[in-house]
């Protein structure tokens, strides 16, 4: 099986083929997603919530990202592997580069994702200059928000739309190769996607992005902090893993398994 590279992922936008992406944090779920043919696996700092049981992503460390990325890489034969730069891991050029090298060399990630602000563009450029492949993240940036109740749709006004377009173009011009768009109004996300040459991968941002990304535990509806609102009416399965486990435990109890 051939491993998907960046050239392949970029070709999907050109050919109007939707890019599929899910998070994984361990070898077994990564193997499952990989065998299903997913294009990108993200070791997201959502691991703070779904693995560590915290209320947000803020406590995740570079060592934890490296540990989970290395485990995930063992389950991958074909998917492209991206890992998050956790909060406070890219405050200076020097710190960002040292951590990005650690995540790509020790963790074996193909690319890092960074929730940078426009003021941190020099840091992003520094990583790219030093041969680190970078994915941007616009819209809601969970590293900046401690209470999930404060999440809202961004890009519902002309002013916000302009500012998001500006941010996305600045990232593209800096050499970023992919952008994740979180909780962006679907019309605004469509505008950004049409302006960008690089793929825009949405979560909670409507269907008109070049690709979609989901937290894998949200798909199975087993996330520690519950499923995000935008998924509630999208997926038909209520809780497939729970149903399976309940019936398995029942057969254990009855000695019939
Ligand atoms: O950490 C994560 O899982 C993410 C997704 C929400 C895109 O960044």
Short mmCIF file of N, CA and C in Angstrom, two decimals, residues 36-113:
data_model
loop_
_atom_site.label_atom_id
_atom_site.label_comp_id
_atom_site.label_asym_id
_atom_site.label_seq_id
_atom_site.Cartn_x
_atom_site.Cartn_y
_atom_site.Cartn_z
N UNK A 36 -9.89 1.95 6.61
CA UNK A 36 -11.11 2.48 5.96
C UNK A 36 -10.75 3.48 4.86
N UNK A 37 -9.46 3.78 4.71
CA UNK A 37 -9.02 4.61 3.59
C UNK A 37 -9.03 6.10 3.86
N UNK A 38 -9.06 6.52 5.14
CA UNK A 38 -9.06 7.95 5.45
C UNK A 38 -7.81 8.62 4.84
N UNK A 39 -7.97 9.86 4.39
CA UNK A 39 -6.83 10.54 3.76
C UNK A 39 -5.83 11.06 4.80
N UNK A 40 -6.36 11.69 5.88
CA UNK A 40 -5.47 12.31 6.88
C UNK A 40 -5.88 11.84 8.27
N UNK A 41 -4.89 11.51 9.10
CA UNK A 41 -5.15 11.27 10.52
C UNK A 41 -4.47 12.39 11.30
N UNK A 42 -5.24 13.01 12.20
CA UNK A 42 -4.70 14.08 13.04
C UNK A 42 -4.57 13.60 14.48
N UNK A 43 -3.38 13.74 15.05
CA UNK A 43 -3.24 13.57 16.50
C UNK A 43 -3.53 14.95 17.08
N UNK A 44 -4.80 15.17 17.38
CA UNK A 44 -5.23 16.49 17.82
C UNK A 44 -4.99 16.69 19.31
N UNK A 45 -4.89 17.96 19.70
CA UNK A 45 -4.79 18.20 21.15
C UNK A 45 -6.16 18.03 21.81
N UNK A 46 -7.16 17.64 21.01
CA UNK A 46 -8.44 17.19 21.58
C UNK A 46 -8.20 15.99 22.48
N UNK A 47 -7.01 15.43 22.41
CA UNK A 47 -6.67 14.31 23.31
C UNK A 47 -6.77 14.75 24.77
N UNK A 48 -6.62 16.04 25.01
CA UNK A 48 -6.78 16.57 26.37
C UNK A 48 -8.17 16.23 26.91
N UNK A 49 -9.16 16.35 26.03
CA UNK A 49 -10.54 16.06 26.44
C UNK A 49 -10.85 14.57 26.37
N UNK A 50 -10.64 13.97 25.19
CA UNK A 50 -11.14 12.61 25.01
C UNK A 50 -10.26 11.53 25.65
N UNK A 51 -8.97 11.81 25.82
CA UNK A 51 -8.08 10.80 26.44
C UNK A 51 -7.85 11.14 27.91
N UNK A 52 -7.57 12.44 28.19
CA UNK A 52 -7.22 12.81 29.57
C UNK A 52 -8.45 13.17 30.41
N UNK A 53 -9.60 13.36 29.77
CA UNK A 53 -10.82 13.69 30.51
C UNK A 53 -10.83 15.10 31.07
N UNK A 54 -10.07 15.99 30.43
CA UNK A 54 -10.07 17.39 30.88
C UNK A 54 -11.22 18.14 30.20
N UNK A 55 -11.48 19.38 30.68
CA UNK A 55 -12.60 20.11 30.08
C UNK A 55 -12.20 20.89 28.82
N UNK A 56 -10.90 20.96 28.58
CA UNK A 56 -10.44 21.61 27.35
C UNK A 56 -9.09 21.01 26.93
N UNK A 57 -8.46 21.63 25.91
CA UNK A 57 -7.23 21.05 25.34
C UNK A 57 -5.95 21.59 26.02
N UNK A 58 -6.11 22.50 26.98
CA UNK A 58 -5.00 23.33 27.42
C UNK A 58 -3.85 22.62 28.14
N UNK A 59 -4.13 21.47 28.74
CA UNK A 59 -3.07 20.83 29.54
C UNK A 59 -2.16 19.92 28.71
N UNK A 60 -2.47 19.78 27.42
CA UNK A 60 -1.70 18.84 26.59
C UNK A 60 -0.26 19.34 26.40
N UNK A 61 0.69 18.41 26.50
CA UNK A 61 2.10 18.78 26.38
C UNK A 61 2.70 18.24 25.07
N UNK A 62 3.86 18.75 24.73
CA UNK A 62 4.56 18.28 23.53
C UNK A 62 4.92 16.80 23.70
N UNK A 63 5.34 16.39 24.90
CA UNK A 63 5.69 14.99 25.12
C UNK A 63 4.48 14.07 24.90
N UNK A 64 3.31 14.55 25.35
CA UNK A 64 2.10 13.74 25.14
C UNK A 64 1.77 13.62 23.65
N UNK A 65 1.90 14.73 22.93
CA UNK A 65 1.65 14.69 21.47
C UNK A 65 2.63 13.71 20.82
N UNK A 66 3.91 13.77 21.22
CA UNK A 66 4.92 12.86 20.64
C UNK A 66 4.57 11.41 20.94
N UNK A 67 4.20 11.14 22.18
CA UNK A 67 3.87 9.77 22.60
C UNK A 67 2.70 9.22 21.77
N UNK A 68 1.63 10.03 21.65
CA UNK A 68 0.45 9.55 20.91
C UNK A 68 0.74 9.48 19.41
N UNK A 69 1.54 10.42 18.90
CA UNK A 69 1.84 10.41 17.47
C UNK A 69 2.63 9.15 17.10
N UNK A 70 3.59 8.82 17.95
CA UNK A 70 4.40 7.63 17.68
C UNK A 70 3.52 6.38 17.67
N UNK A 71 2.60 6.30 18.64
CA UNK A 71 1.68 5.14 18.70
C UNK A 71 0.79 5.10 17.46
N UNK A 72 0.25 6.27 17.08
CA UNK A 72 -0.63 6.34 15.90
C UNK A 72 0.14 5.93 14.65
N UNK A 73 1.38 6.38 14.55
CA UNK A 73 2.15 6.10 13.32
C UNK A 73 2.29 4.60 13.09
N UNK A 74 2.26 3.82 14.18
CA UNK A 74 2.38 2.36 14.03
C UNK A 74 1.14 1.75 13.37
N UNK A 75 0.01 2.44 13.49
CA UNK A 75 -1.23 1.89 12.91
C UNK A 75 -1.47 2.35 11.48
N UNK A 76 -0.58 3.19 10.96
CA UNK A 76 -0.82 3.79 9.63
C UNK A 76 -0.01 3.11 8.54
N UNK A 77 -0.70 2.76 7.46
CA UNK A 77 0.02 2.28 6.27
C UNK A 77 -0.11 3.28 5.12
N UNK A 78 -1.27 3.98 5.05
CA UNK A 78 -1.48 4.83 3.88
C UNK A 78 -1.85 6.30 4.19
N UNK A 79 -2.36 6.58 5.37
CA UNK A 79 -2.87 7.94 5.64
C UNK A 79 -1.72 8.94 5.89
N UNK A 80 -2.01 10.22 5.61
CA UNK A 80 -1.07 11.31 5.89
C UNK A 80 -1.24 11.67 7.37
N UNK A 81 -0.13 11.87 8.09
CA UNK A 81 -0.22 12.04 9.55
C UNK A 81 0.15 13.47 9.98
N UNK A 82 -0.81 14.12 10.64
CA UNK A 82 -0.58 15.50 11.14
C UNK A 82 -0.72 15.49 12.66
N UNK A 83 0.09 16.27 13.34
CA UNK A 83 -0.04 16.38 14.81
C UNK A 83 -0.13 17.84 15.22
N UNK A 84 -0.89 18.07 16.29
CA UNK A 84 -1.05 19.43 16.79
C UNK A 84 0.18 19.92 17.56
N UNK A 85 0.47 21.20 17.43
CA UNK A 85 1.40 21.88 18.34
C UNK A 85 0.53 22.32 19.52
N UNK A 86 0.77 21.79 20.74
CA UNK A 86 -0.12 22.17 21.84
C UNK A 86 0.05 23.63 22.28
N UNK A 87 -0.92 24.08 23.09
CA UNK A 87 -0.88 25.44 23.64
C UNK A 87 0.47 25.69 24.32
N UNK A 88 0.99 26.89 24.17
CA UNK A 88 2.26 27.32 24.78
C UNK A 88 3.50 26.60 24.25
N UNK A 89 3.37 25.90 23.12
CA UNK A 89 4.55 25.20 22.59
C UNK A 89 5.20 25.96 21.44
N UNK A 90 4.63 27.15 21.10
CA UNK A 90 5.19 27.91 19.97
C UNK A 90 5.23 29.41 20.28
N UNK A 91 5.67 29.74 21.50
CA UNK A 91 5.67 31.15 21.91
C UNK A 91 6.80 31.95 21.25
N UNK A 92 7.92 31.29 20.95
CA UNK A 92 9.03 31.97 20.26
C UNK A 92 9.43 31.11 19.05
N UNK A 93 10.19 31.71 18.12
CA UNK A 93 10.63 30.96 16.93
C UNK A 93 11.43 29.73 17.35
N UNK A 94 12.34 29.96 18.28
CA UNK A 94 13.25 28.91 18.71
C UNK A 94 12.49 27.74 19.38
N UNK A 95 11.58 28.10 20.29
CA UNK A 95 10.80 27.07 21.00
C UNK A 95 9.91 26.31 19.99
N UNK A 96 9.29 27.05 19.08
CA UNK A 96 8.38 26.42 18.11
C UNK A 96 9.15 25.43 17.24
N UNK A 97 10.32 25.83 16.78
CA UNK A 97 11.09 24.95 15.90
C UNK A 97 11.56 23.70 16.63
N UNK A 98 12.06 23.89 17.86
CA UNK A 98 12.54 22.73 18.64
C UNK A 98 11.38 21.74 18.85
N UNK A 99 10.19 22.27 19.18
CA UNK A 99 9.05 21.38 19.43
C UNK A 99 8.53 20.73 18.14
N UNK A 100 8.53 21.50 17.06
CA UNK A 100 8.06 20.94 15.78
C UNK A 100 9.00 19.83 15.32
N UNK A 101 10.30 20.03 15.53
CA UNK A 101 11.26 18.99 15.15
C UNK A 101 11.03 17.73 15.99
N UNK A 102 10.77 17.94 17.29
CA UNK A 102 10.52 16.81 18.18
C UNK A 102 9.29 16.00 17.70
N UNK A 103 8.22 16.73 17.35
CA UNK A 103 6.96 16.07 16.96
C UNK A 103 7.12 15.34 15.61
N UNK A 104 7.90 15.92 14.71
CA UNK A 104 8.03 15.27 13.40
C UNK A 104 9.11 14.19 13.40
N UNK A 105 10.16 14.39 14.20
CA UNK A 105 11.26 13.39 14.20
C UNK A 105 10.98 12.27 15.20
N UNK A 106 10.62 12.63 16.44
CA UNK A 106 10.35 11.61 17.45
C UNK A 106 8.99 10.97 17.24
N UNK A 107 7.99 11.84 16.97
CA UNK A 107 6.62 11.35 16.83
C UNK A 107 6.33 10.80 15.44
N UNK A 108 7.14 11.16 14.48
CA UNK A 108 7.00 10.72 13.08
C UNK A 108 5.78 11.33 12.36
N UNK A 109 5.39 12.55 12.76
CA UNK A 109 4.30 13.24 12.04
C UNK A 109 4.83 13.76 10.70
N UNK A 110 3.96 13.75 9.68
CA UNK A 110 4.35 14.30 8.37
C UNK A 110 4.26 15.83 8.37
N UNK A 111 3.40 16.36 9.26
CA UNK A 111 3.11 17.81 9.26
C UNK A 111 2.65 18.20 10.67
N UNK A 112 2.81 19.46 11.01
CA UNK A 112 2.23 19.91 12.30
C UNK A 112 1.09 20.90 12.02
N UNK A 113 0.13 20.93 12.95
CA UNK A 113 -0.96 21.92 12.86
C UNK A 113 -0.78 22.92 14.00
#
